[in-house]
Amino acid sequence: MLSQPLSSYKVLDLSRVRAGPTAVRQLSDWGAQVIKIDMPKDNSNDDNDETDTSDYQNIQRNKRSIAINLKHSDGLHIFKQLVSTADILIESFRPDVKYRLGIDYETLRQINPQLIYASISGFGQTGPYKNRPGYDQIVQGMGGLMSITGLPGQGPVRAGIPIADLSTGLILANGILIALLERHSSGQGQWIETSLLATQIFMLDLQAARYLVDGQIPIQAGNHHPTTIPTGTFRTLDGHITIAASEQIEFRNLCKILNIESLITNPDYLTIEKRSINREKLNMELEKIFSTKSTDYWINELNKANIACGPIYHINETFADPQVKHLQLTTQIEHPKRGSIEILGQPITMSRSQWLIHRIAPRCGEHTREILNELGYKTNEIDDLINRHVVYVSCLSVK
C-alpha cells in the first residue's frame, strides 16, 4: 500500500494570497496535517464566499480551518497551544506584523524549540524595502523578468502565471524539508525565510549568469531562446510549432528534413555561436519552410528524426493530450455546491509514496469546534469563546 510520507507532521498555516499556500500545498498533498489559521471578518456574507471558487479549491485543499482572533489574549493562548504540538509554521505577514501580534520566531521557539518557522515576504525580513507590500507582478518587474519576457521591442511583459509567487512557495517548501532533515540530527527547529524578490532573481538563472559572469544585459528574445538557435516557435500552415535543434547533429537533421541542406555548410550557420549571431535571418529561412505544411505533419517528421518539437496548445488542448492524460495529473473530489470537480495534483510519482487530495478547501472557521475539542476544550467553553468573539465558526477568510 502506498504511503503518505508527511502524515506525521503538523503544520500551522498563517499564510495568505498564493506564495505561502503554494508551500503548504507541497506538504499537505503528501499527507501533512494542516490547520489553516484564519483571521475572521465580521458581518461576512457567505453567499459571496471565495471558498467556492476554482482557484481557492486549487490552492487551499487538504486543510482544516480554525478562525481565531489573535488580537485577543485568549485567542493568542489558543494559538500558542497549537504551536506547542506543531512541527511547522508558515506565515506571510509583512515582517513587522508578527512582532506586533507576539507570534514571531523567538517568542514561539520558547514554547516549542523544535518548531520550524517559515516566513515569506515580498522583499525580505530586513532591509530598506522590508515593510513594502510585495505582490507577484511588482516583483516580476523588479526582479528583471518582465524585461526579458515578450517580443523584441515590445516593452515589458508579465509572465502568464504568477511565477514569483509559485516559485517562492516551492523554494520555501524545499527549505522546510531541508530543515526537517536537519532536525533529525540536531533536535532543533529553525527560522527559514525567503522573499518573492530573492526567489524571482534566483529564477533568472542563465539570464542572471549572462549578466553576472559575462557582463551582458539580456533583452527580450520573444519565442526564441536567447542564445541557442534554432530553439523557438515557427508558423506552420495551420498554426505554430515549437522546436529545439541547436546542437550540431540536430541542426543537420533539421535541415535535411526541411530539404534545405545548403544551410548546413553556410558559413553564417556553421556553429552554435554563428547561428546565434545570425538568428533572425536563420529563423526566417526556417519559417518559410515550416509555413508550407501543417503542424501535425512537421511533428510527425521531426519526431522520426528525434528532434524535440511540439504543438502550441491552448489549455483545453493541453489537458486533452494523450500523454497528459497518461500522466494522471488530476483527481476528482466532491464539492457540496459544485459537485464533482477536477483538481490539478502533484507532478511527482514515487514507487512507495503518493500524493492525495482528500479534502476540499475549508470554509473559514469550519473546523473551529473540532480543533478546540482536540485541544481539550469542552462544549460550553467553546460556546463561551464564540460568544466573546475569541474564535469563530463561520466567516470569510481574508485574502
GROMACS .gro file of C-alpha atoms in nm:
model
  399
    1MET     CA    1   0.000   0.000   0.000
    2LEU     CA    2   0.133   0.343  -0.095
    3SER     CA    3   0.211   0.576   0.196
    4GLN     CA    4   0.180   0.948   0.261
    5PRO     CA    5   0.530   1.030   0.386
    6LEU     CA    6   0.448   1.357   0.567
    7SER     CA    7   0.144   1.228   0.757
    8SER     CA    8   0.314   1.251   1.098
    9TYR     CA    9   0.389   1.625   1.065
   10LYS     CA   10   0.159   1.904   1.186
   11VAL     CA   11   0.156   2.238   1.003
   12LEU     CA   12   0.006   2.571   1.110
   13ASP     CA   13  -0.075   2.785   0.807
   14LEU     CA   14  -0.091   3.160   0.863
   15SER     CA   15  -0.011   3.242   0.502
   16ARG     CA   16  -0.223   3.437   0.258
   17VAL     CA   17  -0.254   3.504  -0.118
   18ARG     CA   18  -0.052   3.242  -0.314
   19ALA     CA   19   0.316   3.200  -0.228
   20GLY     CA   20   0.264   3.068   0.125
   21PRO     CA   21  -0.031   2.844   0.033
   22THR     CA   22   0.180   2.702  -0.252
   23ALA     CA   23   0.440   2.595   0.005
   24VAL     CA   24   0.170   2.447   0.228
   25ARG     CA   25   0.019   2.258  -0.067
   26GLN     CA   26   0.353   2.085  -0.126
   27LEU     CA   27   0.330   1.947   0.227
   28SER     CA   28  -0.044   1.879   0.257
   29ASP     CA   29  -0.068   1.683  -0.068
   30TRP     CA   30   0.191   1.444   0.073
   31GLY     CA   31  -0.003   1.395   0.394
   32ALA     CA   32   0.096   1.674   0.634
   33GLN     CA   33  -0.181   1.763   0.883
   34VAL     CA   34  -0.255   2.130   0.809
   35ILE     CA   35  -0.454   2.367   1.025
   36LYS     CA   36  -0.530   2.695   0.849
   37ILE     CA   37  -0.535   2.981   1.097
   38ASP     CA   38  -0.794   3.222   0.966
   39MET     CA   39  -0.843   3.573   1.099
   40PRO     CA   40  -1.211   3.647   1.051
   41LYS     CA   41  -1.400   3.936   0.904
   42ASP     CA   42  -1.715   4.031   1.090
   43ASN     CA   43  -2.050   4.058   0.909
   44SER     CA   44  -1.933   3.835   0.625
   45ASN     CA   45  -2.174   3.724   0.357
   46ASP     CA   46  -2.149   3.351   0.293
   47ASP     CA   47  -2.319   3.392  -0.046
   48ASN     CA   48  -2.000   3.556  -0.170
   49ASP     CA   49  -1.765   3.309  -0.004
   50GLU     CA   50  -1.444   3.281  -0.201
   51THR     CA   51  -1.406   2.920  -0.088
   52ASP     CA   52  -1.638   2.813  -0.370
   53THR     CA   53  -1.406   2.950  -0.640
   54SER     CA   54  -1.192   2.724  -0.855
   55ASP     CA   55  -0.864   2.884  -0.750
   56TYR     CA   56  -0.942   2.867  -0.379
   57GLN     CA   57  -1.009   2.495  -0.415
   58ASN     CA   58  -0.684   2.464  -0.610
   59ILE     CA   59  -0.463   2.641  -0.358
   60GLN     CA   60  -0.627   2.567  -0.020
   61ARG     CA   61  -0.722   2.198  -0.042
   62ASN     CA   62  -0.631   1.936   0.222
   63LYS     CA   63  -0.664   2.172   0.520
   64ARG     CA   64  -0.883   2.230   0.822
   65SER     CA   65  -0.966   2.584   0.932
   66ILE     CA   66  -0.989   2.742   1.275
   67ALA     CA   67  -1.076   3.112   1.295
   68ILE     CA   68  -0.900   3.285   1.584
   69ASN     CA   69  -0.888   3.647   1.693
   70LEU     CA   70  -0.511   3.672   1.752
   71LYS     CA   71  -0.551   4.022   1.895
   72HIS     CA   72  -0.745   3.877   2.189
   73SER     CA   73  -0.533   3.735   2.473
   74ASP     CA   74  -0.745   3.419   2.487
   75GLY     CA   75  -0.713   3.379   2.111
   76LEU     CA   76  -0.336   3.412   2.137
   77HIS     CA   77  -0.340   3.149   2.413
   78ILE     CA   78  -0.526   2.905   2.187
   79PHE     CA   79  -0.280   2.972   1.907
   80LYS     CA   80   0.016   2.903   2.136
   81GLN     CA   81  -0.145   2.576   2.241
   82LEU     CA   82  -0.150   2.477   1.874
   83VAL     CA   83   0.214   2.586   1.837
   84SER     CA   84   0.321   2.363   2.124
   85THR     CA   85   0.244   2.047   1.924
   86ALA     CA   86   0.319   2.174   1.571
   87ASP     CA   87   0.620   2.083   1.359
   88ILE     CA   88   0.598   2.365   1.107
   89LEU     CA   89   0.451   2.716   1.096
   90ILE     CA   90   0.424   2.906   0.768
   91GLU     CA   91   0.345   3.278   0.762
   92SER     CA   92   0.345   3.555   0.503
   93PHE     CA   93   0.276   3.868   0.708
   94ARG     CA   94   0.472   4.186   0.650
   95PRO     CA   95   0.780   4.148   0.870
   96ASP     CA   96   0.661   4.382   1.148
   97VAL     CA   97   0.317   4.222   1.191
   98LYS     CA   98   0.437   3.902   1.357
   99TYR     CA   99   0.614   4.105   1.625
  100ARG     CA  100   0.308   4.320   1.692
  101LEU     CA  101   0.098   4.007   1.736
  102GLY     CA  102   0.360   3.840   1.955
  103ILE     CA  103   0.395   3.536   1.728
  104ASP     CA  104   0.749   3.589   1.597
  105TYR     CA  105   1.001   3.303   1.587
  106GLU     CA  106   1.194   3.395   1.902
  107THR     CA  107   0.872   3.407   2.102
  108LEU     CA  108   0.732   3.081   1.970
  109ARG     CA  109   1.058   2.885   1.995
  110GLN     CA  110   1.037   2.933   2.371
  111ILE     CA  111   0.715   2.730   2.356
  112ASN     CA  112   0.839   2.474   2.105
  113PRO     CA  113   1.216   2.458   2.037
  114GLN     CA  114   1.159   2.202   1.758
  115LEU     CA  115   0.932   2.437   1.563
  116ILE     CA  116   1.032   2.506   1.203
  117TYR     CA  117   0.915   2.861   1.142
  118ALA     CA  118   0.893   2.953   0.773
  119SER     CA  119   0.841   3.310   0.654
  120ILE     CA  120   0.761   3.456   0.313
  121SER     CA  121   0.767   3.828   0.244
  122GLY     CA  122   0.773   4.048  -0.063
  123PHE     CA  123   1.126   4.185  -0.021
  124GLY     CA  124   1.286   4.019   0.284
  125GLN     CA  125   1.267   4.037   0.662
  126THR     CA  126   1.528   4.315   0.676
  127GLY     CA  127   1.648   4.595   0.453
  128PRO     CA  128   1.508   4.924   0.321
  129TYR     CA  129   1.205   4.765   0.149
  130LYS     CA  130   1.112   4.515   0.422
  131ASN     CA  131   0.772   4.670   0.503
  132ARG     CA  132   0.665   4.742   0.147
  133PRO     CA  133   0.369   4.540   0.015
  134GLY     CA  134   0.504   4.286  -0.231
  135TYR     CA  135   0.297   4.115  -0.498
  136ASP     CA  136   0.384   3.887  -0.786
  137GLN     CA  137   0.360   4.142  -1.066
  138ILE     CA  138   0.561   4.403  -0.874
  139VAL     CA  139   0.838   4.152  -0.820
  140GLN     CA  140   0.828   4.026  -1.179
  141GLY     CA  141   0.917   4.383  -1.272
  142MET     CA  142   1.179   4.448  -1.005
  143GLY     CA  143   1.330   4.102  -1.044
  144GLY     CA  144   1.410   4.158  -1.411
  145LEU     CA  145   1.168   3.902  -1.555
  146MET     CA  146   0.940   4.147  -1.736
  147SER     CA  147   1.238   4.299  -1.918
  148ILE     CA  148   1.323   3.967  -2.084
  149THR     CA  149   0.968   3.842  -2.146
  150GLY     CA  150   0.785   3.923  -2.469
  151LEU     CA  151   0.876   4.008  -2.827
  152PRO     CA  152   1.184   4.221  -2.902
  153GLY     CA  153   1.099   4.588  -2.861
  154GLN     CA  154   0.751   4.513  -2.726
  155GLY     CA  155   0.808   4.666  -2.384
  156PRO     CA  156   0.781   4.482  -2.051
  157VAL     CA  157   0.553   4.176  -2.038
  158ARG     CA  158   0.443   3.979  -1.732
  159ALA     CA  159   0.451   3.601  -1.737
  160GLY     CA  160   0.113   3.434  -1.787
  161ILE     CA  161   0.120   3.273  -1.443
  162PRO     CA  162   0.217   3.419  -1.101
  163ILE     CA  163   0.568   3.280  -1.137
  164ALA     CA  164   0.718   3.476  -0.847
  165ASP     CA  165   0.450   3.354  -0.606
  166LEU     CA  166   0.465   2.994  -0.724
  167SER     CA  167   0.843   2.963  -0.732
  168THR     CA  168   0.873   3.127  -0.388
  169GLY     CA  169   0.630   2.875  -0.242
  170LEU     CA  170   0.819   2.585  -0.396
  171ILE     CA  171   1.153   2.719  -0.273
  172LEU     CA  172   1.013   2.762   0.079
  173ALA     CA  173   0.875   2.407   0.080
  174ASN     CA  174   1.219   2.284  -0.022
  175GLY     CA  175   1.373   2.477   0.269
  176ILE     CA  176   1.120   2.329   0.512
  177LEU     CA  177   1.205   1.975   0.404
  178ILE     CA  178   1.578   2.052   0.445
  179ALA     CA  179   1.508   2.185   0.795
  180LEU     CA  180   1.311   1.871   0.883
  181LEU     CA  181   1.607   1.658   0.778
  182GLU     CA  182   1.843   1.874   0.983
  183ARG     CA  183   1.613   1.849   1.284
  184HIS     CA  184   1.661   1.472   1.291
  185SER     CA  185   2.026   1.525   1.384
  186SER     CA  186   2.008   1.847   1.589
  187GLY     CA  187   1.670   1.806   1.757
  188GLN     CA  188   1.613   2.177   1.699
  189GLY     CA  189   1.386   2.379   1.475
  190GLN     CA  190   1.496   2.695   1.297
  191TRP     CA  191   1.369   3.004   1.119
  192ILE     CA  192   1.358   2.984   0.739
  193GLU     CA  193   1.281   3.289   0.533
  194THR     CA  194   1.267   3.376   0.167
  195SER     CA  195   1.109   3.654  -0.035
  196LEU     CA  196   0.938   3.695  -0.369
  197LEU     CA  197   1.218   3.926  -0.482
  198ALA     CA  198   1.502   3.690  -0.386
  199THR     CA  199   1.332   3.392  -0.547
  200GLN     CA  200   1.241   3.576  -0.866
  201ILE     CA  201   1.604   3.680  -0.906
  202PHE     CA  202   1.712   3.320  -0.839
  203MET     CA  203   1.474   3.211  -1.116
  204LEU     CA  204   1.656   3.433  -1.367
  205ASP     CA  205   1.912   3.152  -1.374
  206LEU     CA  206   2.100   3.162  -1.708
  207GLN     CA  207   1.997   3.522  -1.767
  208ALA     CA  208   2.149   3.622  -1.433
  209ALA     CA  209   2.466   3.431  -1.522
  210ARG     CA  210   2.489   3.613  -1.855
  211TYR     CA  211   2.493   3.941  -1.665
  212LEU     CA  212   2.699   3.844  -1.358
  213VAL     CA  213   2.964   3.639  -1.541
  214ASP     CA  214   2.968   3.779  -1.895
  215GLY     CA  215   2.854   4.135  -1.831
  216GLN     CA  216   2.567   4.106  -2.082
  217ILE     CA  217   2.230   4.266  -2.010
  218PRO     CA  218   1.974   4.025  -2.158
  219ILE     CA  219   1.687   4.168  -2.360
  220GLN     CA  220   1.359   4.032  -2.491
  221ALA     CA  221   1.405   3.739  -2.728
  222GLY     CA  222   1.037   3.661  -2.784
  223ASN     CA  223   0.953   3.299  -2.854
  224HIS     CA  224   1.312   3.211  -2.941
  225HIS     CA  225   1.580   3.104  -2.697
  226PRO     CA  226   1.813   3.392  -2.608
  227THR     CA  227   2.133   3.205  -2.703
  228THR     CA  228   2.075   2.860  -2.858
  229ILE     CA  229   1.938   2.878  -3.213
  230PRO     CA  230   1.722   2.734  -3.359
  231THR     CA  231   1.514   2.691  -3.047
  232GLY     CA  232   1.179   2.862  -3.074
  233THR     CA  233   0.838   2.893  -3.230
  234PHE     CA  234   0.754   2.893  -3.602
  235ARG     CA  235   0.435   2.942  -3.801
  236THR     CA  236   0.302   2.639  -3.984
  237LEU     CA  237   0.028   2.612  -4.245
  238ASP     CA  238  -0.240   2.579  -3.977
  239GLY     CA  239  -0.085   2.709  -3.656
  240HIS     CA  240   0.252   2.704  -3.481
  241ILE     CA  241   0.521   2.459  -3.383
  242THR     CA  242   0.798   2.488  -3.129
  243ILE     CA  243   1.133   2.315  -3.182
  244ALA     CA  244   1.471   2.275  -3.016
  245ALA     CA  245   1.751   2.186  -3.258
  246SER     CA  246   2.056   2.391  -3.163
  247GLU     CA  247   2.317   2.115  -3.136
  248GLN     CA  248   2.518   2.040  -3.450
  249ILE     CA  249   2.368   1.698  -3.523
  250GLU     CA  250   2.017   1.827  -3.453
  251PHE     CA  251   2.065   2.123  -3.685
  252ARG     CA  252   2.195   1.899  -3.964
  253ASN     CA  253   1.899   1.663  -3.926
  254LEU     CA  254   1.656   1.955  -3.921
  255CYS     CA  255   1.798   2.095  -4.244
  256LYS     CA  256   1.771   1.754  -4.410
  257ILE     CA  257   1.405   1.715  -4.310
  258LEU     CA  258   1.325   2.066  -4.435
  259ASN     CA  259   1.516   1.996  -4.757
  260ILE     CA  260   1.746   2.295  -4.706
  261GLU     CA  261   2.076   2.111  -4.666
  262SER     CA  262   2.263   2.406  -4.811
  263LEU     CA  263   2.223   2.579  -4.473
  264ILE     CA  264   2.441   2.313  -4.310
  265THR     CA  265   2.752   2.443  -4.483
  266ASN     CA  266   2.650   2.808  -4.490
  267PRO     CA  267   2.929   2.995  -4.304
  268ASP     CA  268   2.667   3.203  -4.121
  269TYR     CA  269   2.527   2.890  -3.954
  270LEU     CA  270   2.826   2.661  -3.910
  271THR     CA  271   2.837   2.679  -3.530
  272ILE     CA  272   2.600   2.746  -3.241
  273GLU     CA  273   2.769   3.084  -3.194
  274LYS     CA  274   2.727   3.177  -3.562
  275ARG     CA  275   2.362   3.072  -3.559
  276SER     CA  276   2.303   3.287  -3.250
  277ILE     CA  277   2.459   3.592  -3.417
  278ASN     CA  278   2.254   3.539  -3.737
  279ARG     CA  279   1.940   3.424  -3.557
  280GLU     CA  280   1.688   3.647  -3.733
  281LYS     CA  281   1.797   3.550  -4.084
  282LEU     CA  282   1.807   3.179  -3.996
  283ASN     CA  283   1.467   3.183  -3.828
  284MET     CA  284   1.315   3.349  -4.134
  285GLU     CA  285   1.463   3.078  -4.358
  286LEU     CA  286   1.317   2.805  -4.137
  287GLU     CA  287   0.974   2.964  -4.109
  288LYS     CA  288   0.944   2.982  -4.489
  289ILE     CA  289   0.955   2.604  -4.497
  290PHE     CA  290   0.752   2.535  -4.182
  291SER     CA  291   0.467   2.753  -4.312
  292THR     CA  292   0.413   2.524  -4.611
  293LYS     CA  293   0.276   2.225  -4.417
  294SER     CA  294   0.062   2.152  -4.112
  295THR     CA  295   0.177   2.135  -3.754
  296ASP     CA  296   0.087   1.764  -3.731
  297TYR     CA  297   0.292   1.689  -4.043
  298TRP     CA  298   0.605   1.856  -3.905
  299ILE     CA  299   0.568   1.699  -3.559
  300ASN     CA  300   0.547   1.356  -3.719
  301GLU     CA  301   0.852   1.416  -3.942
  302LEU     CA  302   1.066   1.578  -3.673
  303ASN     CA  303   0.994   1.306  -3.420
  304LYS     CA  304   1.108   1.046  -3.671
  305ALA     CA  305   1.446   1.221  -3.665
  306ASN     CA  306   1.444   1.253  -3.284
  307ILE     CA  307   1.427   1.632  -3.298
  308ALA     CA  308   1.249   1.787  -2.998
  309CYS     CA  309   0.927   1.956  -3.105
  310GLY     CA  310   0.570   2.013  -3.003
  311PRO     CA  311   0.249   2.200  -3.082
  312ILE     CA  312   0.144   2.525  -2.913
  313TYR     CA  313  -0.166   2.426  -2.718
  314HIS     CA  314  -0.449   2.617  -2.564
  315ILE     CA  315  -0.500   2.488  -2.210
  316ASN     CA  316  -0.803   2.277  -2.307
  317GLU     CA  317  -0.585   2.105  -2.568
  318THR     CA  318  -0.312   2.050  -2.309
  319PHE     CA  319  -0.545   1.853  -2.083
  320ALA     CA  320  -0.682   1.659  -2.381
  321ASP     CA  321  -0.339   1.541  -2.496
  322PRO     CA  322  -0.297   1.161  -2.460
  323GLN     CA  323   0.040   1.189  -2.284
  324VAL     CA  324  -0.103   1.438  -2.034
  325LYS     CA  325  -0.393   1.203  -1.966
  326HIS     CA  326  -0.149   0.915  -1.923
  327LEU     CA  327   0.044   1.110  -1.655
  328GLN     CA  328  -0.270   1.124  -1.436
  329LEU     CA  329  -0.200   1.473  -1.307
  330THR     CA  330  -0.555   1.547  -1.190
  331THR     CA  331  -0.802   1.394  -0.949
  332GLN     CA  332  -1.174   1.427  -0.880
  333ILE     CA  333  -1.314   1.548  -0.549
  334GLU     CA  334  -1.669   1.622  -0.437
  335HIS     CA  335  -1.769   1.979  -0.352
  336PRO     CA  336  -2.102   2.038  -0.171
  337LYS     CA  337  -2.209   2.316  -0.408
  338ARG     CA  338  -2.019   2.244  -0.730
  339GLY     CA  339  -2.047   1.867  -0.733
  340SER     CA  340  -1.753   1.667  -0.865
  341ILE     CA  341  -1.462   1.897  -0.952
  342GLU     CA  342  -1.127   1.816  -1.108
  343ILE     CA  343  -0.816   1.940  -0.929
  344LEU     CA  344  -0.458   1.951  -1.054
  345GLY     CA  345  -0.230   1.743  -0.832
  346GLN     CA  346   0.145   1.694  -0.798
  347PRO     CA  347   0.384   1.627  -1.089
  348ILE     CA  348   0.589   1.373  -0.889
  349THR     CA  349   0.538   0.997  -0.876
  350MET     CA  350   0.709   0.770  -0.625
  351SER     CA  351   0.732   0.393  -0.610
  352ARG     CA  352   0.619   0.368  -0.245
  353SER     CA  353   0.453   0.701  -0.168
  354GLN     CA  354   0.172   0.903  -0.319
  355TRP     CA  355   0.016   1.246  -0.315
  356LEU     CA  356  -0.352   1.266  -0.231
  357ILE     CA  357  -0.623   1.532  -0.246
  358HIS     CA  358  -0.868   1.409   0.014
  359ARG     CA  359  -1.032   1.728   0.145
  360ILE     CA  360  -1.183   2.029  -0.030
  361ALA     CA  361  -1.065   2.374   0.076
  362PRO     CA  362  -1.224   2.464   0.411
  363ARG     CA  363  -1.457   2.749   0.484
  364CYS     CA  364  -1.317   2.998   0.732
  365GLY     CA  365  -1.372   2.857   1.081
  366GLU     CA  366  -1.529   2.536   0.951
  367HIS     CA  367  -1.330   2.317   1.191
  368THR     CA  368  -1.303   2.555   1.488
  369ARG     CA  369  -1.508   2.336   1.721
  370GLU     CA  370  -1.337   2.017   1.608
  371ILE     CA  371  -0.986   2.157   1.662
  372LEU     CA  372  -1.072   2.307   2.002
  373ASN     CA  373  -1.217   1.972   2.108
  374GLU     CA  374  -0.884   1.812   2.018
  375LEU     CA  375  -0.712   2.068   2.244
  376GLY     CA  376  -0.936   1.957   2.531
  377TYR     CA  377  -1.196   2.236   2.532
  378LYS     CA  378  -1.547   2.143   2.646
  379THR     CA  379  -1.860   2.243   2.451
  380ASN     CA  380  -1.960   2.513   2.699
  381GLU     CA  381  -1.605   2.657   2.691
  382ILE     CA  382  -1.613   2.671   2.312
  383ASP     CA  383  -1.955   2.839   2.318
  384ASP     CA  384  -1.813   3.100   2.554
  385LEU     CA  385  -1.515   3.165   2.324
  386ILE     CA  386  -1.751   3.209   2.030
  387ASN     CA  387  -1.980   3.444   2.220
  388ARG     CA  388  -1.682   3.658   2.322
  389HIS     CA  389  -1.551   3.669   1.963
  390VAL     CA  390  -1.228   3.492   2.054
  391VAL     CA  391  -1.294   3.226   1.789
  392TYR     CA  392  -1.541   3.199   1.502
  393VAL     CA  393  -1.718   2.911   1.336
  394SER     CA  394  -1.837   3.081   1.016
  395CYS     CA  395  -1.673   3.370   0.840
  396LEU     CA  396  -1.498   3.475   0.523
  397SER     CA  397  -1.125   3.409   0.523
  398VAL     CA  398  -0.904   3.706   0.448
  399LYS     CA  399  -0.716   3.718   0.120
   0.00000   0.00000   0.00000
